[in-house]
Tab-separated table of C-alpha atoms in Angstrom:
chain	number	residue	atom	x	y	z
A	62	MET	CA	-3.768	79.425	-36.619
A	63	SER	CA	-0.566	78.960	-38.830
A	64	LYS	CA	0.610	81.884	-41.217
A	65	GLY	CA	0.308	79.829	-43.899
A	66	SER	CA	-3.076	78.276	-43.472
A	67	PRO	CA	-6.439	79.745	-44.561
A	68	GLY	CA	-8.045	78.226	-41.279
A	69	PRO	CA	-7.703	76.362	-38.251
A	70	THR	CA	-4.961	73.695	-37.995
A	71	PRO	CA	-5.918	70.408	-36.980
A	72	GLY	CA	-4.109	70.738	-33.752
A	73	PHE	CA	-6.557	73.503	-32.823
A	74	LEU	CA	-9.474	71.664	-33.922
A	75	VAL	CA	-8.323	68.302	-31.897
A	76	TRP	CA	-7.784	70.636	-28.985
A	77	ARG	CA	-11.453	72.346	-29.344
A	78	LEU	CA	-13.197	68.964	-30.003
A	79	ALA	CA	-11.216	67.390	-26.792
A	80	ASN	CA	-12.588	70.464	-24.793
A	81	LYS	CA	-15.968	70.526	-26.273
A	82	TRP	CA	-16.639	66.754	-25.203
A	83	ARG	CA	-15.152	67.267	-21.988
A	84	VAL	CA	-17.467	70.134	-20.881
A	85	ALA	CA	-20.407	67.861	-22.574
A	86	VAL	CA	-19.648	64.742	-20.615
A	87	ASP	CA	-19.125	66.943	-17.496
A	88	ARG	CA	-22.700	68.323	-17.776
A	89	ALA	CA	-24.044	64.767	-18.645
A	90	LEU	CA	-22.652	63.311	-15.376
A	91	ALA	CA	-23.041	66.233	-13.075
A	92	PRO	CA	-26.004	64.380	-11.827
A	93	LEU	CA	-24.755	61.536	-11.082
A	94	GLY	CA	-22.014	63.206	-9.084
A	95	LEU	CA	-19.365	62.368	-11.422
A	96	THR	CA	-16.616	64.458	-13.710
A	97	HIS	CA	-15.327	63.381	-16.967
A	98	ALA	CA	-12.097	62.394	-15.482
A	99	GLN	CA	-13.556	60.427	-12.941
A	100	TYR	CA	-15.738	58.951	-15.579
A	101	SER	CA	-12.929	58.079	-17.359
A	102	LEU	CA	-11.682	56.114	-14.606
A	103	VAL	CA	-14.695	54.293	-13.594
A	104	ALA	CA	-15.710	53.223	-16.717
A	105	SER	CA	-12.055	52.045	-17.848
A	106	LEU	CA	-12.314	49.919	-14.414
A	107	HIS	CA	-15.638	48.786	-15.043
A	108	GLY	CA	-14.762	47.375	-18.347
A	109	MET	CA	-11.468	46.190	-17.000
A	110	GLN	CA	-13.242	44.088	-14.024
A	111	ARG	CA	-15.846	42.458	-16.393
A	112	ALA	CA	-12.950	41.092	-18.367
A	113	GLY	CA	-11.874	39.590	-14.944
A	114	GLU	CA	-9.124	42.293	-14.300
A	115	ARG	CA	-8.480	43.730	-10.899
A	116	PRO	CA	-6.102	46.588	-12.003
A	117	SER	CA	-3.317	48.430	-9.871
A	118	GLN	CA	-3.483	52.356	-10.093
A	119	ARG	CA	-0.794	52.323	-12.547
A	120	ARG	CA	-2.154	49.779	-14.658
A	121	LEU	CA	-5.498	52.122	-14.876
A	122	ALA	CA	-3.104	55.165	-15.539
A	123	ASP	CA	-1.619	53.216	-18.520
A	124	HIS	CA	-4.947	52.441	-19.961
A	125	THR	CA	-6.626	55.686	-19.447
A	126	GLY	CA	-3.654	57.926	-20.143
A	127	LEU	CA	-3.823	59.610	-17.034
A	128	GLU	CA	-0.814	60.474	-14.960
A	129	ALA	CA	-0.525	57.983	-12.024
A	130	LEU	CA	-0.666	60.603	-9.718
A	131	TYR	CA	-3.649	62.072	-10.791
A	132	VAL	CA	-5.274	58.671	-11.033
A	133	SER	CA	-4.185	57.938	-7.563
A	134	LYS	CA	-5.990	61.628	-6.388
A	135	LEU	CA	-9.339	60.659	-8.722
A	136	ALA	CA	-9.149	57.068	-6.966
A	137	ARG	CA	-9.189	58.615	-3.429
A	138	ALA	CA	-11.908	60.940	-4.190
A	139	LEU	CA	-13.843	58.074	-5.543
A	140	GLU	CA	-13.082	56.021	-2.835
A	141	SER	CA	-14.490	58.645	-0.486
A	142	ALA	CA	-17.482	58.724	-2.595
A	143	GLY	CA	-17.993	55.071	-1.922
A	144	LEU	CA	-17.469	54.172	-5.403
A	145	ILE	CA	-14.416	52.514	-5.560
A	146	GLU	CA	-12.052	50.472	-3.217
A	147	ARG	CA	-8.444	50.722	-2.863
A	148	THR	CA	-6.624	47.682	-1.521
A	149	ARG	CA	-2.950	46.558	-1.398
A	150	ASP	CA	-1.982	44.354	-4.066
A	151	PRO	CA	-0.941	40.937	-2.390
A	152	ARG	CA	1.765	40.286	-4.907
A	153	ASP	CA	3.207	43.908	-4.522
A	154	PRO	CA	2.981	45.913	-0.917
A	155	ARG	CA	3.932	49.076	-3.045
A	156	ALA	CA	1.052	48.566	-5.552
A	157	VAL	CA	-2.684	49.667	-4.747
A	158	GLN	CA	-5.555	47.560	-6.832
A	159	LEU	CA	-9.092	49.094	-7.528
A	160	ALA	CA	-12.336	47.849	-7.764
A	161	LEU	CA	-16.036	49.127	-8.195
A	162	THR	CA	-18.084	48.836	-5.293
A	163	GLU	CA	-21.570	47.439	-5.717
A	164	GLN	CA	-22.614	51.645	-5.627
A	165	GLY	CA	-19.958	52.116	-8.020
A	166	GLN	CA	-21.009	49.553	-10.588
A	167	ALA	CA	-24.592	50.977	-10.356
A	168	VAL	CA	-23.555	54.697	-10.812
A	169	THR	CA	-21.205	53.513	-13.845
A	170	ARG	CA	-23.521	51.615	-15.598
A	171	GLN	CA	-25.770	54.993	-15.485
A	172	ALA	CA	-22.878	56.969	-16.502
A	173	VAL	CA	-22.162	54.668	-19.442
A	174	ALA	CA	-25.934	54.785	-20.843
A	175	ALA	CA	-25.562	59.015	-20.463
A	176	VAL	CA	-22.365	59.059	-22.187
A	177	GLN	CA	-23.287	56.609	-25.130
A	178	GLU	CA	-26.279	58.768	-25.589
A	179	LEU	CA	-23.947	62.009	-25.626
A	180	LEU	CA	-21.841	59.954	-28.047
A	181	GLN	CA	-24.598	59.363	-30.279
A	182	GLN	CA	-25.731	62.708	-30.434
A	183	LEU	CA	-22.270	64.066	-31.266
A	184	THR	CA	-21.700	61.667	-33.996
A	185	GLU	CA	-24.936	62.619	-35.531
A	186	PRO	CA	-23.140	65.050	-38.182
A	187	LEU	CA	-21.147	61.900	-39.285
A	188	GLY	CA	-24.268	59.648	-39.685
A	189	GLY	CA	-24.597	58.322	-35.671
A	190	LEU	CA	-22.550	56.165	-34.129
A	191	ASP	CA	-22.703	53.009	-35.994
A	192	ALA	CA	-21.956	55.154	-39.309
A	193	PRO	CA	-19.112	54.278	-41.756
A	194	ARG	CA	-17.965	58.276	-41.297
A	195	THR	CA	-17.924	57.464	-37.516
A	196	HIS	CA	-15.982	54.121	-37.857
A	197	ALA	CA	-13.506	56.327	-40.334
A	198	PHE	CA	-13.021	58.919	-38.263
A	199	THR	CA	-12.454	56.673	-35.328
A	200	ALA	CA	-9.716	54.888	-37.117
A	201	GLU	CA	-8.404	58.133	-38.017
A	202	LEU	CA	-8.253	59.176	-34.478
A	203	THR	CA	-6.525	56.094	-33.167
A	204	ALA	CA	-3.961	56.344	-36.037
A	205	LEU	CA	-3.089	59.946	-34.610
A	206	LEU	CA	-3.108	58.413	-30.860
A	207	ASP	CA	-0.820	55.798	-31.853
A	208	VAL	CA	1.999	57.832	-32.979
A	209	PRO	CA	4.733	57.881	-30.516
A	210	LEU	CA	5.563	61.144	-28.911
A	211	ALA	CA	9.220	61.748	-29.622
A	212	PRO	CA	11.285	62.442	-26.331
A	213	SER	CA	11.726	66.462	-25.806
A	214	LEU	CA	15.019	67.153	-27.081
A	215	PRO	CA	16.923	70.618	-25.490
A	216	PRO	CA	16.838	73.273	-28.312
A	217	ASP	CA	20.040	73.841	-30.084
A	218	GLU	CA	21.930	76.618	-31.785
A	219	SER	CA	20.549	75.522	-35.487
A	220	THR	CA	16.955	75.403	-34.152
A	221	GLN	CA	16.681	78.691	-32.014
A	222	GLY	CA	14.526	81.429	-33.234
A	223	THR	CA	12.646	79.476	-35.562
A	224	THR	CA	9.182	78.359	-35.635
A	225	PRO	CA	7.904	75.127	-36.319
C-alpha cells in the first residue's frame, strides 16, 4: 500500500485477484492432471485449432502472454502426457508447431467446462458471467492489458533515491 492511500492499491488488488484465480483454477483442474499454466496453453490451442490454425510455440507464447521458453517447457510436459503433439514447421525448420491430440481435445473440453463453471462462480458478486457489471469489468481489464509497457530505463541521477 502507498503512504497516501487509505486502502490497498489497484496493483496490489490485481496481484491478489490474479493469485486467487490461479489457485482456484489449479484446484479445479487438478483432477484432470492440469495446472493453470498448462490450461492456458491447451485452451488457447483448442481455440486456435477450431479457427483452423496450427500455431507455432512462438505464436502460442504471443497469444497467451507467456514466455516462449516457458511455453516450450509446458509443451514438452503436455506432449509427454499425450495431450499435444509437437512437429517441425515445414515452412521453418527452426519452428515447432503444436496441436492437441484426441486425448488432449477431450481433456481440454472438460477443463474448459470446469473453468467456465468456476468463472461463473467467481463473477457472481458482479451478477454472473453475462451481467453488465462483468462486461464492464472485462472491458476495464482489457484496457489495462492493452497499455504497452514502457521499456525499462537505467536510473539516472535525477530519479535516484525517489519512490514512484
